[in-house]
CSV table of C-alpha atoms and ligand atoms in Angstrom, one decimal:
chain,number,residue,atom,x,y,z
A,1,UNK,CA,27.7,-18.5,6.7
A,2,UNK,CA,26.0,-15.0,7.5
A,3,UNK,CA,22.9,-15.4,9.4
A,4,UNK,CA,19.7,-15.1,7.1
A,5,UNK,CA,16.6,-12.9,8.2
A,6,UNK,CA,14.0,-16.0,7.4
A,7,UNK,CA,11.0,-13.1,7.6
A,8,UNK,CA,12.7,-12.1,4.2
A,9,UNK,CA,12.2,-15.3,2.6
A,10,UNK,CA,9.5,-15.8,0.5
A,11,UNK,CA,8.4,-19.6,0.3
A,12,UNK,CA,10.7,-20.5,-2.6
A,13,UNK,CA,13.4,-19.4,-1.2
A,14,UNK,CA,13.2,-20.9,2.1
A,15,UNK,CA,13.2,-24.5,0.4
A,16,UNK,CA,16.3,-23.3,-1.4
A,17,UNK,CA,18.0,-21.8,1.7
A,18,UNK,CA,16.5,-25.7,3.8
A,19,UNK,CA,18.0,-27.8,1.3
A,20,UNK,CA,21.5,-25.5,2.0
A,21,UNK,CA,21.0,-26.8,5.0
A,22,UNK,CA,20.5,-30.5,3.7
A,23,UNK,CA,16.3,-30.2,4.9
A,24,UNK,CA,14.0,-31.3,2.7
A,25,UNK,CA,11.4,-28.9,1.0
A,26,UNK,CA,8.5,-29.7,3.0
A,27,UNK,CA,10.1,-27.9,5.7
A,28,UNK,CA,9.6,-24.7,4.5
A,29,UNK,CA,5.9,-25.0,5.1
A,30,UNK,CA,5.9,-26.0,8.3
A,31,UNK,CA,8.0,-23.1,9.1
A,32,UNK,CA,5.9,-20.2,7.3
A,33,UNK,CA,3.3,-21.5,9.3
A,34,UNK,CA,5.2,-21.2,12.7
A,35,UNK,CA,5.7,-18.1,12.0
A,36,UNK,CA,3.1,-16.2,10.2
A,37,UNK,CA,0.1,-18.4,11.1
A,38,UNK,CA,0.4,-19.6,14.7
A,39,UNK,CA,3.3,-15.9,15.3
A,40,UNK,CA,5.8,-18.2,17.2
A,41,UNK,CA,9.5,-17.1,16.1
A,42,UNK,CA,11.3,-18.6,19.1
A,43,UNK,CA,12.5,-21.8,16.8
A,44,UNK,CA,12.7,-23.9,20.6
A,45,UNK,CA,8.8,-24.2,20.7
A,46,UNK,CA,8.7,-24.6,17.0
A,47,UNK,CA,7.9,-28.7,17.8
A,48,UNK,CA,7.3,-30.7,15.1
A,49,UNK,CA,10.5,-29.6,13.5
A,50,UNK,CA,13.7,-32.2,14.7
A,51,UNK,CA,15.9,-31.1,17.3
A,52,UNK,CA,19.0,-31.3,15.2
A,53,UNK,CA,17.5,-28.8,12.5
A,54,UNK,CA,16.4,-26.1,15.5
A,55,UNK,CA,19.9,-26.4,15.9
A,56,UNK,CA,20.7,-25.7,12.1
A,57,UNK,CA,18.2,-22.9,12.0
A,58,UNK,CA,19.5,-21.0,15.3
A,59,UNK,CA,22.9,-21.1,14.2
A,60,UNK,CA,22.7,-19.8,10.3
A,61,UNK,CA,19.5,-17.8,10.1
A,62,UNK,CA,17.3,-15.4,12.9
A,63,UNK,CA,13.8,-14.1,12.4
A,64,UNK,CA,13.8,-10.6,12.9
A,65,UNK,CA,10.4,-7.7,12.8
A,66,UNK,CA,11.0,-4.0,12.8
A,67,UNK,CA,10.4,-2.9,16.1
A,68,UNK,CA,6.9,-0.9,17.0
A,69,UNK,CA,8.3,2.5,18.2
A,70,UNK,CA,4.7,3.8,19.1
A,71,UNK,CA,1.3,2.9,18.5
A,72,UNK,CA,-1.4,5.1,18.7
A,73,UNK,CA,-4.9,3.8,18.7
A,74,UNK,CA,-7.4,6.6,17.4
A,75,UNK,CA,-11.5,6.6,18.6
A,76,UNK,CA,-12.9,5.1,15.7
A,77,UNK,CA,-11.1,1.9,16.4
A,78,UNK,CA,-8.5,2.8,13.8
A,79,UNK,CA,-4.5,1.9,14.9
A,80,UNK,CA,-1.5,3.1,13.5
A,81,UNK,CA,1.9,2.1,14.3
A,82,UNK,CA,5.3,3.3,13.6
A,83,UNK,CA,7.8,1.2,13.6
A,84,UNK,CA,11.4,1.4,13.4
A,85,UNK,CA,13.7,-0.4,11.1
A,86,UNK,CA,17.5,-1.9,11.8
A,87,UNK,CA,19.2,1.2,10.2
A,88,UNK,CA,17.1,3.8,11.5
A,89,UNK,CA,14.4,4.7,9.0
A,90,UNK,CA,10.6,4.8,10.5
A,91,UNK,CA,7.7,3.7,8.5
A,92,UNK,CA,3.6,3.8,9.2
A,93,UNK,CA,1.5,0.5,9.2
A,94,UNK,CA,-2.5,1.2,9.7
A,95,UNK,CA,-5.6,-1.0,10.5
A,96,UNK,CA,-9.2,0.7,9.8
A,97,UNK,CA,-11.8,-1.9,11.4
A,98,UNK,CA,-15.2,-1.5,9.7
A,99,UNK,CA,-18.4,-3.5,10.6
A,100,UNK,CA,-17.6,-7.1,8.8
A,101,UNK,CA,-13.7,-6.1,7.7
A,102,UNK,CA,-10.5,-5.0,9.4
A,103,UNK,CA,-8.1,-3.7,6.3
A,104,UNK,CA,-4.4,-3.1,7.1
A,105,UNK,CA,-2.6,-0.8,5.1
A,106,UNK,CA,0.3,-1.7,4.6
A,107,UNK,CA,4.0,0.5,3.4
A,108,UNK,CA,6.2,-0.4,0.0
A,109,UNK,CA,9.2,2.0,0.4
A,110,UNK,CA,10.9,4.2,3.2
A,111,UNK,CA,8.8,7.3,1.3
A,112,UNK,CA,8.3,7.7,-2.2
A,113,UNK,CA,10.4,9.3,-5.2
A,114,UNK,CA,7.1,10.2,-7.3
A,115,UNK,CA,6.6,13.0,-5.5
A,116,UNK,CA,2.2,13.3,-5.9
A,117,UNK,CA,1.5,17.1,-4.7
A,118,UNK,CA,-1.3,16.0,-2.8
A,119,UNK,CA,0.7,13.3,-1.1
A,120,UNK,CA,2.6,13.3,2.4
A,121,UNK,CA,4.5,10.9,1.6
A,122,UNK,CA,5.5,12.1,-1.6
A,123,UNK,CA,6.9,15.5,-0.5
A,124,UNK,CA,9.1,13.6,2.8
A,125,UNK,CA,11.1,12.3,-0.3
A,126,UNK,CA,11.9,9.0,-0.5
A,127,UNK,CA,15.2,7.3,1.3
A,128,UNK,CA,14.9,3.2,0.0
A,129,UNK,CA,12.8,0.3,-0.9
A,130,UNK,CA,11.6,-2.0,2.3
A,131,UNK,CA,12.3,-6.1,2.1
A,132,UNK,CA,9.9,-8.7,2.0
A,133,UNK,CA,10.6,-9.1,5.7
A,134,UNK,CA,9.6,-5.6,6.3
A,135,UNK,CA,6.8,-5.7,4.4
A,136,UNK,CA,5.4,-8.8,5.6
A,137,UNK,CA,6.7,-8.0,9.0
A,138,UNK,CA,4.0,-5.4,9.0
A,139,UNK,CA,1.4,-7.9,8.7
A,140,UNK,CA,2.6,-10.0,11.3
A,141,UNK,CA,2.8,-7.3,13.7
A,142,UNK,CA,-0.5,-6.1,13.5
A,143,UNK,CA,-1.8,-9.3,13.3
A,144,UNK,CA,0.1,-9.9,16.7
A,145,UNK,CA,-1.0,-6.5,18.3
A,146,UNK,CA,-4.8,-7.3,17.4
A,147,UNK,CA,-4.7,-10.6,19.0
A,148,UNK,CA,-3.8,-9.1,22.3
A,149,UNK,CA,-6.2,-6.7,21.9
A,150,UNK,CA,-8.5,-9.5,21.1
A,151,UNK,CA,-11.2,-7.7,19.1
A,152,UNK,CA,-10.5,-7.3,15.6
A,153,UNK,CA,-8.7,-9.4,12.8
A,154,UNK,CA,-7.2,-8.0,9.5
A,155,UNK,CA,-9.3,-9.4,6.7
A,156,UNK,CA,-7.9,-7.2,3.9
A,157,UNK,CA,-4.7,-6.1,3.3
A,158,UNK,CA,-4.3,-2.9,1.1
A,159,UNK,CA,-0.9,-1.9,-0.5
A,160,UNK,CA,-1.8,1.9,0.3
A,161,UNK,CA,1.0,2.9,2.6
A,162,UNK,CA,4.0,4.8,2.3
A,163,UNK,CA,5.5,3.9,-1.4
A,164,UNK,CA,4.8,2.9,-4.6
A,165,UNK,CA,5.1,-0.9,-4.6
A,166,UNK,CA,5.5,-1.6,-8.4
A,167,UNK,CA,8.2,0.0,-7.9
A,168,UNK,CA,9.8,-2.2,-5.5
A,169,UNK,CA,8.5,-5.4,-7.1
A,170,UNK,CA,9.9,-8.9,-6.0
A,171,UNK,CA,9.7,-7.9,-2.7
A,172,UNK,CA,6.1,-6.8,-2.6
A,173,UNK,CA,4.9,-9.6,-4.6
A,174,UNK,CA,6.4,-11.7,-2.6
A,175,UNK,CA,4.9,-10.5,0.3
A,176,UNK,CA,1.5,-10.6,-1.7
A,177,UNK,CA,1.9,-14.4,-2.1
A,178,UNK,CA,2.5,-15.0,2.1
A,179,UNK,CA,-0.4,-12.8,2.3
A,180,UNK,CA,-2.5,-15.3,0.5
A,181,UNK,CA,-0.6,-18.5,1.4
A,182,UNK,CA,-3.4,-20.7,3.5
A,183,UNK,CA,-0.4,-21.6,5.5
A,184,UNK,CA,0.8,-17.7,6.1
A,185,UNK,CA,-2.3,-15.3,6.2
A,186,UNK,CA,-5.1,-16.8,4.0
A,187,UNK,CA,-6.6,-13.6,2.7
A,188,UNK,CA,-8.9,-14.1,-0.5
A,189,UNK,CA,-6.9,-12.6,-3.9
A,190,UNK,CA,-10.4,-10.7,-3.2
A,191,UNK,CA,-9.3,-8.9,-0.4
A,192,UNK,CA,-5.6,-8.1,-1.1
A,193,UNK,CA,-5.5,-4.9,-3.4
A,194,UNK,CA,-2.2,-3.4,-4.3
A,195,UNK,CA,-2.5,0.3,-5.5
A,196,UNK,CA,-0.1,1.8,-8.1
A,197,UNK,CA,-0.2,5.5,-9.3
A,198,UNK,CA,0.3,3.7,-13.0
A,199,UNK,CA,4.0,1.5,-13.8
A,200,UNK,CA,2.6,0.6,-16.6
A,201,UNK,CA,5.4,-1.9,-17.1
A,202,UNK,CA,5.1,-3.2,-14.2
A,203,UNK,CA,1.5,-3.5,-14.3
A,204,UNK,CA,2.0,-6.1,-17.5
A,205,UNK,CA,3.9,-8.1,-15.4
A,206,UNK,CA,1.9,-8.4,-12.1
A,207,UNK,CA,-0.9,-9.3,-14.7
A,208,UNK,CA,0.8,-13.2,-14.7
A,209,UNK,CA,2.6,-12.5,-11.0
A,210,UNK,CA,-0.1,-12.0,-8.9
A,211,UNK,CA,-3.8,-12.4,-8.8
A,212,UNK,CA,-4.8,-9.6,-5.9
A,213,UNK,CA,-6.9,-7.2,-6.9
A,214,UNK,CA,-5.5,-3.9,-8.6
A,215,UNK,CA,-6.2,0.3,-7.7
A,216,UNK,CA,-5.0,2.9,-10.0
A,217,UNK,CA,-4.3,6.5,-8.7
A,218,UNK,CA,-5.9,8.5,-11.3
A,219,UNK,CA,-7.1,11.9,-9.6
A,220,UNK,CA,-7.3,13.8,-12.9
A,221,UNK,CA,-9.4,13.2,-16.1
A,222,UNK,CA,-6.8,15.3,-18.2
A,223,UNK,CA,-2.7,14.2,-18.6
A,224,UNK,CA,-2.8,18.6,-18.4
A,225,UNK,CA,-3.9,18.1,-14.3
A,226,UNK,CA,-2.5,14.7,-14.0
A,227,UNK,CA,1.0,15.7,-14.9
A,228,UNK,CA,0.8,18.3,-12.3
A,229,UNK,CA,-0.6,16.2,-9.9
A,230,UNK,CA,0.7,12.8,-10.1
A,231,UNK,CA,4.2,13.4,-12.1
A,232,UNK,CA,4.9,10.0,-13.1
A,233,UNK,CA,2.1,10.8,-16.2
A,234,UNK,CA,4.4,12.8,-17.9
A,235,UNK,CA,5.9,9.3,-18.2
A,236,UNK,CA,2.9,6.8,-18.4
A,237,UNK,CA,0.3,9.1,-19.6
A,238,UNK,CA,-3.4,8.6,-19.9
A,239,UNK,CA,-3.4,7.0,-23.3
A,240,UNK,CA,-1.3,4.3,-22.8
A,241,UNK,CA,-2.8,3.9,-19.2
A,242,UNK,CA,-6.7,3.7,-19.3
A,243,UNK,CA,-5.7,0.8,-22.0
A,244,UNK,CA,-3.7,-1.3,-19.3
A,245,UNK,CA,-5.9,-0.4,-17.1
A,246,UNK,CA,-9.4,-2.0,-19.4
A,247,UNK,CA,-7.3,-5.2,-20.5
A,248,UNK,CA,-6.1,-5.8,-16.7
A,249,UNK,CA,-8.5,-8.6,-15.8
A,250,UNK,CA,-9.4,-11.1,-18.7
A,251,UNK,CA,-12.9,-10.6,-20.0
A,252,UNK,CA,-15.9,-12.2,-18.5
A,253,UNK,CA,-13.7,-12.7,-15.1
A,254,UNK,CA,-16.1,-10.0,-13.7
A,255,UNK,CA,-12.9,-8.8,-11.9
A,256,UNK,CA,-12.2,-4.9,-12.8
A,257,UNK,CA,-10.0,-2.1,-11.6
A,258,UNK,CA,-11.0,0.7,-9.0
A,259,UNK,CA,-9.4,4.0,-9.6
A,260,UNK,CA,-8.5,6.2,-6.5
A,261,UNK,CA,-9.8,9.8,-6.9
A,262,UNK,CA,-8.5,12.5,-4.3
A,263,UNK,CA,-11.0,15.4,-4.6
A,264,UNK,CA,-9.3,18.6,-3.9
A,265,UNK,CA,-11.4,21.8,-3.6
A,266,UNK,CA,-11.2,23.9,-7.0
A,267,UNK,CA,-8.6,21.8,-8.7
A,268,UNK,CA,-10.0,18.2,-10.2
A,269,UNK,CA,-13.8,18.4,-8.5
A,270,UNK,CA,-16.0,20.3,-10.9
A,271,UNK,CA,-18.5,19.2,-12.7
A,272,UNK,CA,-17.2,19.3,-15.8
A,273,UNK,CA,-14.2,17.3,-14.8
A,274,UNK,CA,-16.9,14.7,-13.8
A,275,UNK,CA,-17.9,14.5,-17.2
A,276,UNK,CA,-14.6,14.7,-18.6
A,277,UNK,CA,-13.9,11.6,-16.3
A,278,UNK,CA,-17.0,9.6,-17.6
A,279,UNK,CA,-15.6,10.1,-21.1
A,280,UNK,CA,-12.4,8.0,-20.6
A,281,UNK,CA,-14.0,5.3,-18.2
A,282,UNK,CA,-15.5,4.3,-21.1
A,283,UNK,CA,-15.0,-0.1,-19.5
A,284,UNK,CA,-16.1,-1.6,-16.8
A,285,UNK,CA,-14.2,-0.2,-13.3
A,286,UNK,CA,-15.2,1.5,-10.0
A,287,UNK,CA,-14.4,4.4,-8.7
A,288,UNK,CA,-13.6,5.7,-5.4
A,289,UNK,CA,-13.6,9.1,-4.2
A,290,UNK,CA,-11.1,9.9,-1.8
A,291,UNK,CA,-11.7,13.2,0.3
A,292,UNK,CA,-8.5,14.8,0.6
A,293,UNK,CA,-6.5,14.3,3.8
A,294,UNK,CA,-4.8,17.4,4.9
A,295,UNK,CA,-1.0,17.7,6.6
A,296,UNK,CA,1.3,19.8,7.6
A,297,UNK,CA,2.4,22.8,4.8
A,298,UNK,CA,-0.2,21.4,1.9
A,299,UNK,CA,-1.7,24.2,-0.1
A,300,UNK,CA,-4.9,22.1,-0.7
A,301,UNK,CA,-8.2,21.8,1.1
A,302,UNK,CA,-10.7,18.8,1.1
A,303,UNK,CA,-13.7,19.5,-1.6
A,304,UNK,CA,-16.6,19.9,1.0
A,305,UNK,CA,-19.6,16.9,1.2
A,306,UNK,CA,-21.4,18.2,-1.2
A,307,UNK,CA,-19.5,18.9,-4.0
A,308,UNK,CA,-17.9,15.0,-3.8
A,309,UNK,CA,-21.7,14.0,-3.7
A,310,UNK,CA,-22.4,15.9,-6.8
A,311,UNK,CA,-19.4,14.8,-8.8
A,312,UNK,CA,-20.3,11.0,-8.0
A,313,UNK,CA,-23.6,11.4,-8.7
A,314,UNK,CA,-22.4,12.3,-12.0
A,315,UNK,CA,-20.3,9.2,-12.1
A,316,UNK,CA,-23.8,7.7,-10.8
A,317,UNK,CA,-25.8,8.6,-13.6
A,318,UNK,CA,-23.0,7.4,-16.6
A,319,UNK,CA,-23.5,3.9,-15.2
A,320,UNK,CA,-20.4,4.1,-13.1
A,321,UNK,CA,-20.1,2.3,-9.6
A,322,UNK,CA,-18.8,5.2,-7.9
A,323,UNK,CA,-18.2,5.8,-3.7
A,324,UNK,CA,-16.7,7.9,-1.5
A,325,UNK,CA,-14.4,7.0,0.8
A,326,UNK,CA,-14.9,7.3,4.8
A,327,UNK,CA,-12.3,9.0,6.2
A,328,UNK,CA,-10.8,7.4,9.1
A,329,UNK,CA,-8.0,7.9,11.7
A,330,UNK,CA,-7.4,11.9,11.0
A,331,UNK,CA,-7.0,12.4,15.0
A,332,UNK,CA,-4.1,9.9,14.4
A,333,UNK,CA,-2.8,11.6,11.2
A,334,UNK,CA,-3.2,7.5,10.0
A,335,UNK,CA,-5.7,8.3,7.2
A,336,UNK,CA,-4.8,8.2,3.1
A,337,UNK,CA,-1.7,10.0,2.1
A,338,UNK,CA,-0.9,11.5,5.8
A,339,UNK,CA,1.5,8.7,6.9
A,340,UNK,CA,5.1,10.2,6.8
A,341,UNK,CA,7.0,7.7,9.5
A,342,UNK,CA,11.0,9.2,9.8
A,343,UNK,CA,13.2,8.9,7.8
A,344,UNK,CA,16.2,11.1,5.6
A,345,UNK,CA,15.2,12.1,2.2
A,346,UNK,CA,17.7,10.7,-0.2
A,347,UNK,CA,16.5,13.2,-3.1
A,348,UNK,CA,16.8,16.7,-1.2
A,349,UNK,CA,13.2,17.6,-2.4
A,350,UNK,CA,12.1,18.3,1.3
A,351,UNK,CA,15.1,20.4,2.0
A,352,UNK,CA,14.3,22.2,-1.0
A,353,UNK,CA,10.7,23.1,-0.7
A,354,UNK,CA,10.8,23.8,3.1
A,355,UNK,CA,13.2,27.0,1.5
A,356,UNK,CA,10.6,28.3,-1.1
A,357,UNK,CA,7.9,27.3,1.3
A,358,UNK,CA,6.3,25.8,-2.2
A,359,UNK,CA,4.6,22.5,-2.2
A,360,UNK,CA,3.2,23.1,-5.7
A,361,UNK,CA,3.9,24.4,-8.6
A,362,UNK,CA,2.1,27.9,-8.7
A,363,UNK,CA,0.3,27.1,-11.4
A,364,UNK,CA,-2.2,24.3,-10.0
A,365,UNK,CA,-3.3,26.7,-7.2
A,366,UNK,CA,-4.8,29.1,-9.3
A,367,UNK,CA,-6.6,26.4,-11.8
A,368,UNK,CA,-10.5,26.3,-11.8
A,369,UNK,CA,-12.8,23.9,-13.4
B,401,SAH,N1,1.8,4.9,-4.3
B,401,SAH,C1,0.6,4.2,-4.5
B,401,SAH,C2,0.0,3.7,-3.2
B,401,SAH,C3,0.2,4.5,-1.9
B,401,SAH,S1,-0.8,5.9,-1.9
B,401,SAH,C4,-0.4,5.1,-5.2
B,401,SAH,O1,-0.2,6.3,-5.3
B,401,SAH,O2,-1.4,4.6,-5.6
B,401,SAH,C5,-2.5,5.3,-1.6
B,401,SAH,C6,-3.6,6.2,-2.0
B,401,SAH,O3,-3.7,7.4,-1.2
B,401,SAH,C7,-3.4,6.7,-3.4
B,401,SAH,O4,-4.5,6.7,-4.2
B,401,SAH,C8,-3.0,8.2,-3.2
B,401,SAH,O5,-3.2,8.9,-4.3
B,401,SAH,C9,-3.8,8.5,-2.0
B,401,SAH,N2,-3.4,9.7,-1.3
B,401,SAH,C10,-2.2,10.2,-1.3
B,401,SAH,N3,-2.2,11.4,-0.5
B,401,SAH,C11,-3.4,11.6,-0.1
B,401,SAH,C12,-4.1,12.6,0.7
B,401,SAH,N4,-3.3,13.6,1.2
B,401,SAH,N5,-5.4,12.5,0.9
B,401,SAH,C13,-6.1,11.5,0.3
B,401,SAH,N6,-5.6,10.5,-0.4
B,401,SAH,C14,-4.2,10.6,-0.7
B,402,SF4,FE1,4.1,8.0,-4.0
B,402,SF4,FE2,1.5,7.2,-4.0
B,402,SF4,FE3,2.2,9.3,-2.6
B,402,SF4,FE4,2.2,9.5,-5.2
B,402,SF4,S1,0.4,9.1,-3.9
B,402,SF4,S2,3.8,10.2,-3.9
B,402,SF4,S3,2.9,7.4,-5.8
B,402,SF4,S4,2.9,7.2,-2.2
């Protein structure tokens, strides 16, 4: 029998892979909690598990973490880690402390195939989907760092990494469900928000999956922008998404979807695409306002303060619960859409447009208004 990474087990499957091993199912729990609650792995001081099934679980299975390659902890409190994964790819993990919260944000993939213009990520290319181990793993390392550190506790968990997790699915939502296990994490369904720049099919199903709460990457109020800008709309366009989006949380469950808005100077932050936004967020949602984090070779620039104020306030005045992100851990390149982590691209995109020197199409650099 191969050993089995027990970090890549969701609860389910550990019963299954205990009762392989002739353990009964209640097992299971009192492992998770080892593990993820009380962050012991060494299966010796795991106590109130029998001797002859520390035996069983140190011969067949191992609990392994990617390993943190560096940490770098920026002034505002904000920590970002890279850390480095059995065959050699990198990914970025980082926790934002605010006054009452600490919100980890937390990578899907090794990189990301849909290739945003605006996003860091995007243009690195993508290389492969993590496991649930390396996903959760994530969790418990920060969880592990902060408690040395001793002064801050992640309260919120946000699928806003590297990656787009509906499209790695079973393993993200079963991470999700270890995030909100009592016995694992205990985060509120509240405070657990996966983002998606619009699977639409995959959005049906997370609907019954999952019950954490759901951001949509919308940055355009037209499919003409938002094809250039986020290409998967050429697939899932507007139309069929603002739909999904309204009928995501049952009526009268008060619950309702934020959608992510990067403002990028002269391309989706006049005026008149505020308006154009009010007239398809025509239900019940929030909005945030992302100001655009810069990196290395983007042809775009933030929208300055007071442009982003006058675009919400246009939001504002439809009725529309609209903020604006804080920007935090740019001295660390840890903020929105900067985190890169190593890795090989797998699609020859980066290859490609370190040649033409191109990030974007031509054409979006020239659009106004
Ligand atoms: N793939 C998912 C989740 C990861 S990206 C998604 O796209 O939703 C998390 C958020 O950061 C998304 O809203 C994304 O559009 C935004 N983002 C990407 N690049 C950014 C940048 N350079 N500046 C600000 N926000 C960015
Ligand atoms: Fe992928 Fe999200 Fe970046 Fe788009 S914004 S390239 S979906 S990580």
């Amino acid at each position: 029998m191969t050993q089995v990474n027990l970090l890549d087990l969701g609860i389910e499957e550990l019963k299954k892979f205990l009762s392989s091993l002739d353990e009964p199912p209640y097992r299971a729990q009192q492992i998770i909690q080892w593990i993820h609650q009380r962050g012991v792995t060494d299966f010796d001081l795991m106590t109130n598990l029998s001797k002859s099934l520390r035996v069983k679980l140190a011969a067949h299975s191992t609990i392994e973490f990617p390993a943190i390659s560096l940490e770098r902890a920026s002034q505002d409190g904000t920590y970002k880690w890279l850390l480095r994964l059995p065959d050699g790819n990198s990914i970025e993990t980082v926790f934002i402390p605010e006054r009452d919260r600490g919100t980890l944000c937390v990578s899907s993939q090794v990189g990301c195939g849909l290739n945003c213009s605006f996003c860091s990520t995007g243009k690195e290319g993508f290389n492969r989907n993590l496991s649930l181990g390396e996903i959760i793993g994530q969790v418990w390392i920060a969880a592990r760092q902060l408690e040395k550190y001793g002064n801050a506790k992640v309260t919120n968990v946000v699928m806003m990494g590297m990656g787009e997790p509906l499209l790695n699915y079973d393993p993200v939502i079963g991470a999700m469900a270890l995030m909100l296990d009592d016995l694992a994490y205990g985060l509120s369904k509240y405070r657990v928000t996966l983002s998606t720049s619009g699977v639409i099919p995959a959005m049906e199903k997370l609907k019954t999956d999952s019950p954490v709460a759901l951001a949509v990457s919308l940055h355009a109020p037209t499919n003409e922008l938002r094809n250039e800008l986020v290409p998967l709309n050429k697939r899932y366009p507007l139309e069929q998404l603002m739909p999904v989006c309204k009928n995501f949380f049952p009526v009268g469950s008060k619950r309702v979807v934020t959608f992510e808005y990067v403002m990028l100077a002269g391309i989706n932050d006049s005026e008149a695409q505020a308006r154009q936004l009010v007239r398809i967020l025509t239900f019940p949602c929030k909005v945030n306002l992302i100001p655009f984090n810069p990196f290395p070779n983007t042809q775009y620039t933030r929208s300055d303060d007071a442009t982003i104020e006058r675009f919400r306030q246009i939001l504002l005045a439809a009725g529309i619960n609209a903020w604006t992100r804080k920007t935090r851990g740019g001295d660390i390149d840890g903020a929105c859409g900067q985190l890169a982590g190593e890795f090989k691209d797998k699609t020859g995109r980066n290859e490609r447009w370190l040649k033409t020197g191109r990030l974007v199409p031509k054409s979006i650099n020239s659009r106004r208004g």
